[in-house]
PDB file of C-alpha atoms in Angstrom:
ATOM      1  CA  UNK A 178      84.107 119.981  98.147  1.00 66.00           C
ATOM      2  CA  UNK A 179      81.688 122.962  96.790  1.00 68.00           C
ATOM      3  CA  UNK A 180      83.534 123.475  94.086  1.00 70.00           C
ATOM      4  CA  UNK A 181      83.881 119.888  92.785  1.00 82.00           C
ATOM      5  CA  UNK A 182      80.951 118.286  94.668  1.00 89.00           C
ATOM      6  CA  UNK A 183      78.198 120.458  95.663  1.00 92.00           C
ATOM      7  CA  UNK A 184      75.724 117.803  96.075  1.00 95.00           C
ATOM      8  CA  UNK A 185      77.981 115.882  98.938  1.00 94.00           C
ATOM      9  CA  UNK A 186      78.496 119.143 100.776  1.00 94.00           C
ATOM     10  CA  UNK A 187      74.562 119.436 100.414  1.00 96.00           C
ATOM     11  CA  UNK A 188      73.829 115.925 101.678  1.00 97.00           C
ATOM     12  CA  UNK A 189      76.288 116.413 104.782  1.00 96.00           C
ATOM     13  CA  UNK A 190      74.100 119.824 105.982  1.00 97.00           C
ATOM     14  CA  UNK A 191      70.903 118.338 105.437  1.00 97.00           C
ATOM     15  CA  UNK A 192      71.639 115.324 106.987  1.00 97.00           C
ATOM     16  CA  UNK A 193      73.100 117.799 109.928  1.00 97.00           C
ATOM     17  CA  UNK A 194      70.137 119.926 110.182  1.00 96.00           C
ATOM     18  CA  UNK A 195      67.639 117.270 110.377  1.00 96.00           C
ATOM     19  CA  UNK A 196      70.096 115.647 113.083  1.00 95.00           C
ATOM     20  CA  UNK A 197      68.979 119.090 114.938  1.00 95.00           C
ATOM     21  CA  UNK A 198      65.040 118.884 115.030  1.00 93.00           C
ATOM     22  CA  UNK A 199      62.710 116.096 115.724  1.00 92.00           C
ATOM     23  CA  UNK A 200      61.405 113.931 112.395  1.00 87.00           C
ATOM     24  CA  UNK A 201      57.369 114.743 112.027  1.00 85.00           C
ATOM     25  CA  UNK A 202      57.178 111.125 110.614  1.00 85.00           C
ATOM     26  CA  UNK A 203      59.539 108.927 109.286  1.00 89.00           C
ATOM     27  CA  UNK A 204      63.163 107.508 110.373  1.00 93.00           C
ATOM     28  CA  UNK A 205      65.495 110.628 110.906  1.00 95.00           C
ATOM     29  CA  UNK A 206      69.051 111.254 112.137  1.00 96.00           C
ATOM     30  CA  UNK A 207      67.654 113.436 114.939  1.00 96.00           C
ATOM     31  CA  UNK A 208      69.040 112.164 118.467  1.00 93.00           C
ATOM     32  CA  UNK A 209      70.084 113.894 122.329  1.00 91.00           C
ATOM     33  CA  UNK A 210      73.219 112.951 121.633  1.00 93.00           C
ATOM     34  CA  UNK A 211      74.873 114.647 119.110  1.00 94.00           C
ATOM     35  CA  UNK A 212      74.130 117.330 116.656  1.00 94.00           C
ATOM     36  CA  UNK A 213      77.254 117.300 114.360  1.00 96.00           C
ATOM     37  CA  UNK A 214      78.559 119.751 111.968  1.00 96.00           C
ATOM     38  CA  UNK A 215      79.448 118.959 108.202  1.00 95.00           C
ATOM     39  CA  UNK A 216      83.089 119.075 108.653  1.00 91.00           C
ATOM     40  CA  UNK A 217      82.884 116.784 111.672  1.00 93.00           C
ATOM     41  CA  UNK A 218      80.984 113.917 109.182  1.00 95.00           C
ATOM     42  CA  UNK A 219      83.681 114.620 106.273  1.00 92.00           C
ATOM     43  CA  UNK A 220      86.002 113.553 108.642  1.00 91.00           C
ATOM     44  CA  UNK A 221      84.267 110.752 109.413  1.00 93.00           C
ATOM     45  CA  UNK A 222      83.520 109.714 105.737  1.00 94.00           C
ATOM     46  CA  UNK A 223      87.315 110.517 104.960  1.00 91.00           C
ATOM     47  CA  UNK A 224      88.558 107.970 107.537  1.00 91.00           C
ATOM     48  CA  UNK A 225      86.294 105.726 106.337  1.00 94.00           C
ATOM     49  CA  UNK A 226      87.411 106.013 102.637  1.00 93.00           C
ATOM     50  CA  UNK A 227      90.842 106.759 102.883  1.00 91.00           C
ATOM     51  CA  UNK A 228      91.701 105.356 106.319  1.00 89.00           C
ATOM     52  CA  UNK A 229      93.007 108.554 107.201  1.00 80.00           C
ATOM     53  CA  UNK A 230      91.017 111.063 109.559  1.00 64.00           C
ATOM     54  CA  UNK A 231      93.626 114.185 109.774  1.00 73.00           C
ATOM     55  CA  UNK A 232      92.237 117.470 108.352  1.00 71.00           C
ATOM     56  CA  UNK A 233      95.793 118.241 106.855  1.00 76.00           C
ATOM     57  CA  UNK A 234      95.065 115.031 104.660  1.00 78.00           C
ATOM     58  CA  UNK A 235      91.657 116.538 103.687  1.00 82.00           C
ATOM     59  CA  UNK A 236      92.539 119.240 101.591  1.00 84.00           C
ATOM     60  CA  UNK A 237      94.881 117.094 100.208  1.00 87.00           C
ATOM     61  CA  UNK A 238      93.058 114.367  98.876  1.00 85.00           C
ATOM     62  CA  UNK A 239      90.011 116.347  97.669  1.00 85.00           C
ATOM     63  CA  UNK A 240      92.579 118.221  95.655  1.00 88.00           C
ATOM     64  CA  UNK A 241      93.479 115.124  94.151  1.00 89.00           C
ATOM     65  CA  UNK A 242      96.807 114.746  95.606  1.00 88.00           C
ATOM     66  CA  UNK A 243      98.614 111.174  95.553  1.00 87.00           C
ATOM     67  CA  UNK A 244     100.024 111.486  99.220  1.00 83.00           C
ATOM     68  CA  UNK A 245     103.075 108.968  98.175  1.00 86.00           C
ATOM     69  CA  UNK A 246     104.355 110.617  95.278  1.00 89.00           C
ATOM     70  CA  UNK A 247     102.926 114.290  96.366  1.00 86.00           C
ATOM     71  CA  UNK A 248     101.735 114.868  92.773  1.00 92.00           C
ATOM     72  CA  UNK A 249      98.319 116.602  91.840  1.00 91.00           C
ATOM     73  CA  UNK A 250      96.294 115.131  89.052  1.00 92.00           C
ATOM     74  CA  UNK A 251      92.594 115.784  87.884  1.00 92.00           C
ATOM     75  CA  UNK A 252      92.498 111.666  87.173  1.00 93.00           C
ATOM     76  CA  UNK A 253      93.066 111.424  90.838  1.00 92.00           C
ATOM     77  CA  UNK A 254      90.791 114.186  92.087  1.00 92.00           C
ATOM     78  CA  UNK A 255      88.188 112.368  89.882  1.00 93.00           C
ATOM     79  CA  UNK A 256      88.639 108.623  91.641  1.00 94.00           C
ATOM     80  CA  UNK A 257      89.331 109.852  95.546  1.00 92.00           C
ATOM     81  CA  UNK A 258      85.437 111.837  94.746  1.00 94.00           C
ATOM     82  CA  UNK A 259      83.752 108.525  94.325  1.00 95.00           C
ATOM     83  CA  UNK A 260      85.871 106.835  97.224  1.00 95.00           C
ATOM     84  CA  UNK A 261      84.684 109.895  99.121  1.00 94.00           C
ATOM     85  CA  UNK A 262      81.078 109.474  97.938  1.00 96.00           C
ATOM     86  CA  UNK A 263      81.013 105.631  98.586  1.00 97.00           C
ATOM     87  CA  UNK A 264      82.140 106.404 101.933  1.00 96.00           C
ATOM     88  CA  UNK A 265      79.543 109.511 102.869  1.00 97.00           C
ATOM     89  CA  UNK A 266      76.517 107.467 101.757  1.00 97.00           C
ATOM     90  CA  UNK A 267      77.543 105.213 104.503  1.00 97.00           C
ATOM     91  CA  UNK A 268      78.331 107.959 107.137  1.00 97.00           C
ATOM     92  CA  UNK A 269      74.869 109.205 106.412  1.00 97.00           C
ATOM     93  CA  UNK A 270      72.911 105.733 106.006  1.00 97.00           C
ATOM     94  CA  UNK A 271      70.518 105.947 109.285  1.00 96.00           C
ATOM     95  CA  UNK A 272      70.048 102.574 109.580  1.00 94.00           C
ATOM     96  CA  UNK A 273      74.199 102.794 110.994  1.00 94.00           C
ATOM     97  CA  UNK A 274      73.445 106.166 112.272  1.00 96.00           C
ATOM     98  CA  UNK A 275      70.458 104.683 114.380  1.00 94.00           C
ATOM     99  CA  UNK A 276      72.905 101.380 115.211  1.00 91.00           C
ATOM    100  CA  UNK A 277      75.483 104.113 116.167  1.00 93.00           C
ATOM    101  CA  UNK A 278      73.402 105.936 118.813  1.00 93.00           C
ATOM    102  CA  UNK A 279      72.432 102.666 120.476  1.00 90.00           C
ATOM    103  CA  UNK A 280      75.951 101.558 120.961  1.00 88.00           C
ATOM    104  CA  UNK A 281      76.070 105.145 122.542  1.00 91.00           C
ATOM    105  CA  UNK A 282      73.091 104.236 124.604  1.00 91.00           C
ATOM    106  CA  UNK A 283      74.548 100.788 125.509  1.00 86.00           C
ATOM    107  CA  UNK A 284      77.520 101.872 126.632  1.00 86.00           C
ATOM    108  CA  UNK A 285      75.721 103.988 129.302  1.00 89.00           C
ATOM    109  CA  UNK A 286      75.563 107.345 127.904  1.00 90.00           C
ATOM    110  CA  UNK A 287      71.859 108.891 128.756  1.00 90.00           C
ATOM    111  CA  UNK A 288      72.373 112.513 127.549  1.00 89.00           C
ATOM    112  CA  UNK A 289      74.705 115.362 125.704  1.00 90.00           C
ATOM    113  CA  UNK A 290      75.688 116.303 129.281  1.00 92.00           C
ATOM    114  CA  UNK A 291      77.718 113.046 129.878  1.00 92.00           C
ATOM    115  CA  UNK A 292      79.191 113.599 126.340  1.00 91.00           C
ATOM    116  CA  UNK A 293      82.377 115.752 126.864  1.00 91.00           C
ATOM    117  CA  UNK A 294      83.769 116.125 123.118  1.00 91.00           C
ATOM    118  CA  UNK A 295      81.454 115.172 120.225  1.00 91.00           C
ATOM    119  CA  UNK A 296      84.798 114.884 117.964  1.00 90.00           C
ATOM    120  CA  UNK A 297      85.541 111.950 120.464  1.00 89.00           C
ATOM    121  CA  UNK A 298      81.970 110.263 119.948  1.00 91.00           C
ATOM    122  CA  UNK A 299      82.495 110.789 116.207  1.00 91.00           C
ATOM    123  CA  UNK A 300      86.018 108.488 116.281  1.00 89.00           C
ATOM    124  CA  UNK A 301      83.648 106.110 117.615  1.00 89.00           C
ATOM    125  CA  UNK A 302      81.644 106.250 114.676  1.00 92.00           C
ATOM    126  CA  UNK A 303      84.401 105.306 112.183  1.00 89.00           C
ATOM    127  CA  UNK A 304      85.220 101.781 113.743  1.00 89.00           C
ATOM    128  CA  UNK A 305      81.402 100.719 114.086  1.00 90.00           C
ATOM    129  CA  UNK A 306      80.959 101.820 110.266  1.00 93.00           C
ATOM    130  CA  UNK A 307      84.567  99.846 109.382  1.00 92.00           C
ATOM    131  CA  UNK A 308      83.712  97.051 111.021  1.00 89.00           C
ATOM    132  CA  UNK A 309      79.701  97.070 109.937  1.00 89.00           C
ATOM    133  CA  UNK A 310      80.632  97.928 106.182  1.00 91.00           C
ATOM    134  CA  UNK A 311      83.950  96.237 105.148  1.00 91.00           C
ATOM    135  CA  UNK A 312      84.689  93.299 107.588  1.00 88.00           C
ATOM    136  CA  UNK A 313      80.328  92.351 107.661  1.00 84.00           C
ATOM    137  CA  UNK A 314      80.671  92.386 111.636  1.00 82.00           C
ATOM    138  CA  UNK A 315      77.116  92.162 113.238  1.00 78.00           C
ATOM    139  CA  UNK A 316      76.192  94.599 115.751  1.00 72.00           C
ATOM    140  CA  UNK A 317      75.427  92.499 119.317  1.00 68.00           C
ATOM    141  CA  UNK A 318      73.260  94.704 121.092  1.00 55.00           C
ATOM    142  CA  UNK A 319      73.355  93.154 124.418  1.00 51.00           C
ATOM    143  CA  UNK A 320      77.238  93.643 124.090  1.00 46.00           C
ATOM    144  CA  UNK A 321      77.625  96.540 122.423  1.00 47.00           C
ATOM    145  CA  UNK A 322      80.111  95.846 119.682  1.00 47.00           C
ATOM    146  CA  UNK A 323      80.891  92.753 116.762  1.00 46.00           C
ATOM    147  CA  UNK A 324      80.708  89.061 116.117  1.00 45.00           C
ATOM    148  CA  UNK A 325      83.626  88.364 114.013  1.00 44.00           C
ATOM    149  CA  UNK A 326      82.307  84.684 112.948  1.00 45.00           C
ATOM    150  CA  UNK A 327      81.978  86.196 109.755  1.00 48.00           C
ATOM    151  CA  UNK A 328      85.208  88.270 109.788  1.00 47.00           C
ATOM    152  CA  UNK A 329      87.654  87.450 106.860  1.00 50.00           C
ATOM    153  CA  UNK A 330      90.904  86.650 108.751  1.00 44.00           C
TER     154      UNK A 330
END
């Protein structure tokens, strides 16, 4: 990604440092939840692009591998970047990062010390942005999760 994208791999550890410290004004990603790494919100962003969330499909696919016919091609390098750069602008959107940590709050969670893996709170993450982003299911607070009224069936 540093090679071929420098500016994604800087927006994923900004957005993870501020995550770290409190905002002195502003909206910020900064929570007592969760202060994830770079790597944990590629993941994230490649699940949400690719619908894949392996690492060993990573590589691959930032490499610009075509994981049915296993070739390498720079065409394909160049279109999985801006399906990986559609998806990381929603990872890091904090309007769904802010949505995200209330579901976390709804669902009873008070602290990091009830949290017992943060990769496991980040697979929660990737349904609430697939759902939010691509099948325009509204966030119920008082329930947690969707209304799929508006799903397409």
């Amino acid at each position: 990604m540093s090679v071929f994208w420098d500016e994604g791999r800087t927006q994923l550890e900004r957005f993870c440092n501020e995550s770290r410290k409190p905002s002195s004004g502003g909206p910020s990603p900064f929570n007592y939840f969760i202060q994830p790494d770079p790597d944990q919100l590629l993941r994230v962003g490649v699940g949400l692009g690719f619908k894949r969330a392996r690492l060993k499909y990573i590589y691959s696919l930032l490499r610009g591998k075509d994981l049915e016919t296993e070739q390498f091609s720079e065409e394909r390098r160049i279109q999985q970047f801006e399906i990986l750069k559609k998806a990381q602008d929603r990872v890091i959107t904090i309007q769904y990062w802010h949505d995200f940590m209330n579901c976390i709050r709804m669902a009873g969670f008070r602290s990091a010390k009830m949290i017992s893996s943060q990769n496991n709170l980040l697979f929660f993450l990737y349904p609430i942005l697939l759902g939010r982003t691509e099948y325009s299911l509204r966030l119920d607070h008082s329930l947690i999760f969707l209304d799929i009224t508006s799903a397409p069936v």
